[in-house]
Short mmCIF file of C-alpha atoms in Angstrom, two decimals:
data_model
loop_
_atom_site.label_atom_id
_atom_site.label_comp_id
_atom_site.label_asym_id
_atom_site.label_seq_id
_atom_site.Cartn_x
_atom_site.Cartn_y
_atom_site.Cartn_z
CA MET S 1 -7.96 29.55 -46.40
CA ILE S 2 -9.56 28.44 -43.13
CA LYS S 3 -6.99 28.11 -40.37
CA PHE S 4 -7.23 25.41 -37.73
CA TYR S 5 -5.46 25.76 -34.38
CA ASN S 6 -3.73 22.94 -32.55
CA LEU S 7 -4.99 22.74 -28.95
CA ASN S 8 -1.59 21.83 -27.54
CA HIS S 9 0.02 24.80 -29.27
CA LEU S 10 -2.68 27.10 -27.91
CA PHE S 11 -2.30 25.67 -24.43
CA GLN S 12 1.48 26.06 -24.36
CA HIS S 13 1.30 29.67 -25.55
CA SER S 14 -1.60 30.77 -23.36
CA LYS S 15 -0.74 29.43 -19.89
CA SER S 16 -0.35 32.94 -18.46
CA ASN S 17 -3.04 34.53 -20.60
CA ASN S 18 -6.05 32.30 -21.23
CA GLY S 19 -9.75 32.35 -20.54
CA PHE S 20 -10.20 29.49 -18.09
CA LEU S 21 -10.87 31.76 -15.10
CA PRO S 22 -13.36 34.17 -16.75
CA ILE S 23 -15.26 31.29 -18.38
CA ARG S 24 -15.40 29.39 -15.07
CA LEU S 25 -16.80 32.55 -13.46
CA LEU S 26 -19.33 32.88 -16.29
CA LEU S 27 -20.44 29.29 -15.70
CA ALA S 28 -20.86 29.94 -11.96
CA ILE S 29 -22.97 32.99 -12.83
CA LEU S 30 -25.08 30.86 -15.18
CA VAL S 31 -25.76 28.46 -12.30
CA ILE S 32 -27.01 31.35 -10.16
CA TYR S 33 -29.18 32.49 -13.08
CA PHE S 34 -30.60 28.98 -13.48
CA HIS S 35 -31.29 28.60 -9.74
CA SER S 36 -33.20 31.89 -9.73
CA PHE S 37 -36.15 30.21 -11.44
CA PRO S 38 -36.85 27.25 -9.12
CA ILE S 39 -36.07 29.38 -6.04
CA CYS S 40 -38.81 31.75 -7.24
CA GLY S 41 -41.09 28.83 -8.03
CA LYS S 42 -40.83 29.43 -11.79
CA SER S 43 -39.55 27.49 -14.80
CA ASP S 44 -36.95 28.86 -17.20
CA TYR S 45 -37.43 29.24 -20.96
CA LEU S 46 -35.51 26.10 -21.94
CA SER S 47 -37.71 24.01 -19.64
CA GLN S 48 -40.82 25.53 -21.15
CA ILE S 49 -39.79 24.52 -24.69
CA ASP S 50 -38.81 21.04 -23.50
CA PHE S 51 -35.09 21.50 -24.24
CA PRO S 52 -33.29 18.23 -23.39
CA VAL S 53 -30.75 19.92 -21.05
CA SER S 54 -31.09 22.89 -18.73
CA ILE S 55 -28.85 25.93 -18.49
CA GLY S 56 -27.69 24.62 -15.14
CA GLU S 57 -26.69 21.28 -16.67
CA ILE S 58 -24.82 23.00 -19.49
CA ALA S 59 -22.92 25.16 -16.98
CA VAL S 60 -22.05 22.26 -14.64
CA ASN S 61 -21.06 19.94 -17.50
CA SER S 62 -18.86 22.63 -19.04
CA PHE S 63 -17.24 23.21 -15.68
CA LEU S 64 -16.53 19.46 -15.39
CA VAL S 65 -14.86 19.43 -18.83
CA ILE S 66 -12.63 22.34 -17.84
CA SER S 67 -11.88 20.69 -14.51
CA GLY S 68 -10.91 17.41 -16.21
CA PHE S 69 -8.54 19.26 -18.54
CA LEU S 70 -6.87 21.36 -15.84
CA VAL S 71 -6.71 18.60 -13.22
CA SER S 72 -5.01 16.33 -15.76
CA HIS S 73 -2.37 19.02 -16.23
CA SER S 74 -2.07 19.25 -12.45
CA TRP S 75 -1.44 15.50 -12.23
CA PHE S 76 1.27 15.46 -14.88
CA SER S 77 2.96 18.56 -13.45
CA SER S 78 2.93 17.27 -9.86
CA LYS S 79 6.06 15.74 -8.37
CA SER S 80 4.14 12.89 -6.75
CA THR S 81 0.67 11.56 -6.02
CA LYS S 82 0.91 13.14 -2.57
CA SER S 83 1.66 16.52 -4.12
CA TYR S 84 -1.27 16.15 -6.51
CA LEU S 85 -3.71 15.24 -3.71
CA ILE S 86 -2.54 18.12 -1.52
CA LYS S 87 -3.22 20.53 -4.39
CA ARG S 88 -6.72 19.15 -4.88
CA ILE S 89 -7.55 19.11 -1.17
CA PHE S 90 -6.29 22.64 -0.63
CA ARG S 91 -8.26 23.87 -3.63
CA ILE S 92 -11.64 22.67 -2.34
CA TYR S 93 -11.53 21.70 1.33
CA PRO S 94 -10.59 25.00 3.07
CA ALA S 95 -13.37 27.04 1.45
CA PHE S 96 -15.80 24.16 1.94
CA ILE S 97 -15.01 23.84 5.65
CA VAL S 98 -15.34 27.58 6.22
CA LEU S 99 -18.67 27.60 4.37
CA SER S 100 -19.86 24.63 6.47
CA ILE S 101 -19.01 26.51 9.67
CA ILE S 102 -20.72 29.67 8.43
CA GLN S 103 -23.79 27.65 7.51
CA ALA S 104 -23.81 25.98 10.91
CA ILE S 105 -23.46 29.04 13.12
CA ILE S 106 -24.91 31.84 10.97
CA PHE S 107 -26.96 30.72 7.96
CA ALA S 108 -28.86 27.87 9.60
CA PRO S 109 -29.94 29.86 12.71
CA LEU S 110 -31.19 32.68 10.47
CA ALA S 111 -33.03 30.27 8.18
CA ALA S 112 -34.35 27.79 10.75
CA ASN S 113 -37.76 28.10 12.34
CA GLN S 114 -36.28 27.26 15.77
CA SER S 115 -34.18 28.98 18.39
CA PHE S 116 -30.41 28.63 18.11
CA LEU S 117 -29.93 26.88 21.46
CA SER S 118 -32.51 24.21 20.66
CA TYR S 119 -30.33 22.61 18.01
CA THR S 120 -26.74 23.61 18.80
CA PHE S 121 -25.50 20.12 19.63
CA LYS S 122 -27.27 18.54 16.66
CA GLN S 123 -25.72 21.20 14.46
CA ILE S 124 -22.22 20.30 15.63
CA GLY S 125 -22.84 16.65 14.71
CA ILE S 126 -24.11 17.60 11.26
CA LEU S 127 -21.13 19.88 10.71
CA ILE S 128 -18.63 17.13 11.58
CA PHE S 129 -20.43 14.62 9.34
CA GLU S 130 -20.60 16.90 6.32
CA VAL S 131 -16.98 18.04 6.57
CA CYS S 132 -15.58 14.52 7.04
CA ASP S 133 -17.75 13.04 4.30
CA LEU S 134 -17.29 16.06 2.01
CA VAL S 135 -20.97 15.88 1.15
CA GLY S 136 -22.31 19.29 2.03
CA TYR S 137 -25.72 18.76 0.46
CA GLY S 138 -27.33 21.10 2.95
CA PHE S 139 -30.16 18.55 3.19
CA PRO S 140 -29.62 17.64 6.88
CA TYR S 141 -30.43 21.23 7.76
CA GLY S 142 -33.75 20.79 6.03
CA GLY S 143 -34.24 17.29 7.38
CA LEU S 144 -33.67 18.12 11.04
CA PHE S 145 -34.64 21.79 11.03
CA ASP S 146 -37.36 23.75 9.35
CA VAL S 147 -35.27 26.05 7.14
CA PHE S 148 -36.88 28.58 4.78
CA PRO S 149 -40.33 27.15 5.54
CA ASN S 150 -42.17 29.82 3.53
CA ASN S 151 -39.92 29.82 0.47
CA PRO S 152 -41.01 28.21 -2.82
CA VAL S 153 -38.15 25.72 -2.23
CA PRO S 154 -38.33 24.98 1.52
CA GLY S 155 -35.88 22.83 3.45
CA LEU S 156 -32.77 23.43 1.33
CA LEU S 157 -30.07 25.61 2.83
CA ASN S 158 -27.50 25.07 0.06
CA ALA S 159 -28.40 22.78 -2.81
CA SER S 160 -25.35 23.87 -4.85
CA LEU S 161 -22.99 21.77 -2.76
CA TRP S 162 -24.12 18.42 -4.16
CA MET S 163 -21.44 18.67 -6.86
CA ILE S 164 -18.45 18.99 -4.53
CA ARG S 165 -18.43 15.37 -3.44
CA TYR S 166 -18.64 14.07 -7.00
CA GLU S 167 -15.92 16.35 -8.31
CA PHE S 168 -13.60 15.26 -5.52
CA ILE S 169 -14.30 11.63 -6.41
CA CYS S 170 -13.21 12.49 -9.96
CA TYR S 171 -9.98 13.88 -8.50
CA LEU S 172 -9.39 10.55 -6.74
CA THR S 173 -10.18 8.28 -9.68
CA LEU S 174 -7.92 10.13 -12.13
CA PRO S 175 -4.51 9.18 -10.65
CA LEU S 176 -5.66 5.57 -10.24
CA LEU S 177 -6.71 5.23 -13.86
CA LEU S 178 -3.65 7.05 -15.20
CA TYR S 179 -1.26 5.08 -13.01
CA PHE S 180 -2.58 1.66 -14.00
CA SER S 181 -3.09 2.65 -17.64
CA SER S 182 0.61 3.30 -18.10
CA ARG S 183 1.35 4.93 -21.46
CA SER S 184 -1.57 3.38 -23.32
CA ASN S 185 -4.25 5.07 -21.18
CA ILE S 186 -6.43 2.08 -21.95
CA LEU S 187 -8.31 2.28 -18.65
CA ILE S 188 -9.19 5.91 -19.36
CA TYR S 189 -10.81 4.90 -22.68
CA ILE S 190 -12.72 2.01 -21.07
CA TRP S 191 -13.86 4.14 -18.12
CA PHE S 192 -15.01 6.98 -20.35
CA SER S 193 -16.83 4.66 -22.78
CA MET S 194 -18.56 2.77 -19.97
CA ASN S 195 -19.81 5.95 -18.29
CA LEU S 196 -20.86 7.45 -21.63
CA PHE S 197 -22.94 4.33 -22.32
CA PHE S 198 -24.75 4.52 -18.97
CA TYR S 199 -25.16 8.29 -19.33
CA VAL S 200 -26.77 8.17 -22.79
CA THR S 201 -28.89 5.05 -22.23
CA ASN S 202 -29.82 5.91 -18.62
CA ILE S 203 -29.40 2.23 -17.71
CA ARG S 204 -28.68 1.42 -14.07
CA LEU S 205 -26.73 -1.60 -12.90
CA PRO S 206 -28.63 -4.09 -10.71
CA TRP S 207 -26.16 -3.39 -7.90
CA HIS S 208 -26.02 0.38 -8.40
CA TRP S 209 -27.11 0.90 -4.78
CA ILE S 210 -23.66 -0.31 -3.66
CA LEU S 211 -21.99 2.45 -5.68
CA THR S 212 -24.56 4.91 -4.38
CA ALA S 213 -23.66 4.05 -0.78
CA VAL S 214 -19.93 4.47 -1.44
CA MET S 215 -19.65 7.20 -4.07
CA GLY S 216 -23.00 8.96 -4.29
CA ASP S 217 -26.23 8.68 -6.26
CA PHE S 218 -25.62 6.46 -9.31
CA ALA S 219 -28.06 8.60 -11.29
CA PHE S 220 -25.48 11.41 -11.26
CA LEU S 221 -22.23 9.47 -11.55
CA PRO S 222 -22.16 8.45 -15.28
CA GLY S 223 -22.84 11.99 -16.50
CA ILE S 224 -20.32 13.54 -14.12
CA PHE S 225 -17.60 11.04 -15.02
CA THR S 226 -18.40 11.39 -18.73
CA TYR S 227 -17.86 15.14 -18.87
CA PHE S 228 -14.90 15.18 -16.49
CA TYR S 229 -13.09 12.48 -18.46
CA ALA S 230 -14.00 14.16 -21.74
CA GLY S 231 -11.80 16.98 -20.46
CA VAL S 232 -9.13 14.45 -19.47
CA LEU S 233 -9.13 12.90 -22.95
CA ILE S 234 -8.92 16.32 -24.60
CA TYR S 235 -5.83 17.03 -22.50
CA LEU S 236 -4.26 13.68 -23.39
CA PHE S 237 -4.98 14.14 -27.12
CA ARG S 238 -4.44 17.90 -27.26
CA SER S 239 -1.45 17.58 -29.63
CA LYS S 240 -3.67 15.77 -32.18
CA LEU S 241 -6.72 18.01 -31.95
CA TYR S 242 -7.31 20.99 -34.26
CA PHE S 243 -10.17 23.44 -33.94
CA ASN S 244 -11.35 26.92 -34.99
CA LEU S 245 -14.22 29.32 -34.43
CA LEU S 246 -16.13 27.99 -37.44
CA SER S 247 -16.16 24.58 -35.75
CA VAL S 248 -17.73 26.17 -32.67
CA ILE S 249 -20.41 27.85 -34.80
CA PHE S 250 -21.02 24.57 -36.63
CA TYR S 251 -21.40 22.82 -33.26
CA PHE S 252 -24.10 25.22 -32.08
CA GLY S 253 -25.90 24.80 -35.39
CA LEU S 254 -25.89 21.02 -34.99
CA LEU S 255 -27.02 21.37 -31.37
CA VAL S 256 -30.09 23.40 -32.34
CA THR S 257 -30.86 21.00 -35.20
CA PHE S 258 -30.61 17.87 -33.03
CA CYS S 259 -32.80 19.47 -30.37
CA MET S 260 -35.50 19.95 -33.00
CA PHE S 261 -35.31 16.53 -34.65
CA ASN S 262 -33.34 14.06 -32.52
CA LYS S 263 -32.94 14.99 -28.88
CA HIS S 264 -31.21 11.70 -28.03
CA LEU S 265 -28.10 12.83 -29.92
CA VAL S 266 -27.81 16.09 -27.98
CA HIS S 267 -25.81 14.50 -25.14
CA LEU S 268 -23.39 12.80 -27.54
CA LEU S 269 -22.88 16.09 -29.34
CA MET S 270 -22.27 17.99 -26.11
CA VAL S 271 -19.77 15.43 -24.83
CA SER S 272 -17.77 15.38 -28.08
CA ILE S 273 -17.73 18.61 -30.09
CA GLY S 274 -19.20 20.60 -27.21
CA SER S 275 -16.39 19.60 -24.83
CA ILE S 276 -13.71 20.52 -27.38
CA SER S 277 -15.50 23.80 -28.07
CA ILE S 278 -15.43 24.90 -24.43
CA ILE S 279 -11.72 24.09 -24.09
CA PHE S 280 -10.96 25.86 -27.38
CA LEU S 281 -12.81 28.98 -26.25
CA CYS S 282 -10.90 28.93 -22.96
CA LEU S 283 -7.60 28.76 -24.85
CA ILE S 284 -8.27 31.52 -27.39
CA LEU S 285 -9.89 33.96 -24.95
CA LYS S 286 -7.30 36.38 -23.60
CA CYS S 287 -7.43 37.45 -19.98
CA PRO S 288 -5.04 40.01 -18.40
CA SER S 289 -2.26 38.30 -16.45
CA LYS S 290 -3.17 40.20 -13.27
CA LEU S 291 -6.67 38.73 -13.33
CA GLN S 292 -5.21 35.24 -13.76
CA ARG S 293 -4.38 35.32 -10.05
CA ILE S 294 -7.99 35.90 -8.99
CA ASP S 295 -10.41 32.96 -9.16
CA ILE S 296 -13.66 33.76 -7.39
CA SER S 297 -15.77 31.26 -9.38
CA PHE S 298 -15.80 28.57 -6.67
CA GLY S 299 -16.88 31.03 -3.98
CA VAL S 300 -19.58 32.53 -6.21
CA TYR S 301 -20.89 29.03 -6.90
CA ILE S 302 -21.04 27.76 -3.31
CA TYR S 303 -22.54 30.95 -1.81
CA GLY S 304 -25.04 31.66 -4.58
CA TRP S 305 -27.89 29.39 -3.46
CA PRO S 306 -28.11 30.43 0.23
CA ILE S 307 -27.89 34.10 -0.74
CA GLN S 308 -30.81 33.66 -3.14
CA GLN S 309 -32.81 31.77 -0.52
CA PHE S 310 -32.26 34.53 2.05
CA ILE S 311 -33.32 37.21 -0.45
CA ILE S 312 -36.58 35.35 -1.11
CA CYS S 313 -37.03 34.74 2.62
CA TYR S 314 -36.63 38.35 3.70
CA ILE S 315 -37.55 40.51 0.69
CA GLY S 316 -39.32 38.05 -1.59
CA SER S 317 -42.46 40.15 -1.78
CA ALA S 318 -40.41 43.20 -2.76
CA ILE S 319 -39.07 41.48 -5.88
CA GLN S 320 -42.43 39.74 -6.47
CA TYR S 321 -40.69 36.38 -6.87
CA ASN S 322 -39.30 37.55 -10.19
CA PRO S 323 -36.34 35.29 -11.17
CA TYR S 324 -34.66 38.04 -13.16
CA LEU S 325 -34.84 40.51 -10.27
CA LEU S 326 -33.59 37.79 -7.93
CA PHE S 327 -30.64 37.12 -10.23
CA VAL S 328 -29.53 40.76 -10.52
CA THR S 329 -30.00 41.21 -6.76
CA ALA S 330 -28.13 38.06 -5.70
CA LEU S 331 -25.26 38.20 -8.20
CA PRO S 332 -23.33 41.19 -6.76
CA ILE S 333 -23.71 39.77 -3.23
CA ALA S 334 -22.44 36.38 -4.42
CA VAL S 335 -19.48 38.09 -6.10
CA ILE S 336 -18.64 39.83 -2.81
CA PHE S 337 -18.81 36.55 -0.87
CA GLY S 338 -16.84 34.77 -3.60
CA SER S 339 -14.16 37.47 -3.48
CA LEU S 340 -13.91 37.23 0.30
CA SER S 341 -13.63 33.45 0.04
CA TRP S 342 -10.82 33.78 -2.52
CA PHE S 343 -8.74 36.48 -0.85
CA LEU S 344 -9.21 35.36 2.75
CA ILE S 345 -9.16 31.57 2.35
CA GLU S 346 -8.56 29.94 -1.03
CA SER S 347 -5.63 32.03 -2.28
CA ARG S 348 -3.82 31.75 1.05
CA PHE S 349 -3.96 27.96 1.06
CA LEU S 350 -2.90 27.82 -2.58
CA ARG S 351 0.13 29.97 -1.74
CA MET S 352 1.04 27.48 0.97
CA ILE S 353 1.37 24.78 -1.70
CA LYS S 354 3.86 26.82 -3.70
CA LYS S 355 6.07 27.51 -0.69
#
């Protein structure tokens, strides 16, 4: 007889021994793998076969689902809205600020085609703007300074940081929707359905430029909100959801089939069964309790792009712009930087919350 597992039961019995951290790290590694191709001026296999979503999209969307699930738990386990916001700020902001400073005084001078003194004051202004606005695109470095001019992707110091702003916006919208939804969570359903509609249909509102000015590019928002709130809904309905490994295998079978015959249904499939699959895999995967205290995924993600750009800039000819060689070269360096970010910055601020 095929056994189905209740997600709430798995979550309650795996809080100190689950796979959220290793899977998040795997997703960060997948992003570095995906970035290796455009940074080398190549296209990956899925792009060549016209697959409707890239490996990078799959990794980022999966990360958003996990984030929605875990952040929902953080909200319900927090004593107050203030406590919740402090947790979220301390989780992202310290590492982001340190990275911004490192980019301003170390990475940018090494990557820019100008002397350090010629742009010091401009750099300070950019640093203040990016930290206060929590944008961190890395684009101003390319807009005001000629960074990585000879790379296949010139002008981008750190393109990975575009996601940070949007994820933080998700953190801010969640307590608002949950607070005003009361026990019915009606606003969560409406918000998720609305974003899913815009995400699948790719329709833009006539006044989308207003949202773009306030929250970020409207082209990204529906998809980001859709996957994040898919994780939120899974958390809210976890006691009513049952899943097993056969369901995961069935999902991947459907995904391949839809990609061959009806690519428009791929996104719906990924948001629904795909989102539940990633949470289920996180809950059944066992990770040693000692490793549960080490989360280097965020650091690996935010340092991956500039490390890859520097490798291409300084030893690109040695690896012959091979994306696979770039990946295996950059990954251990990104892991080192991610570990330093965790042990020296992130973990220390997280310990401050618990005190």
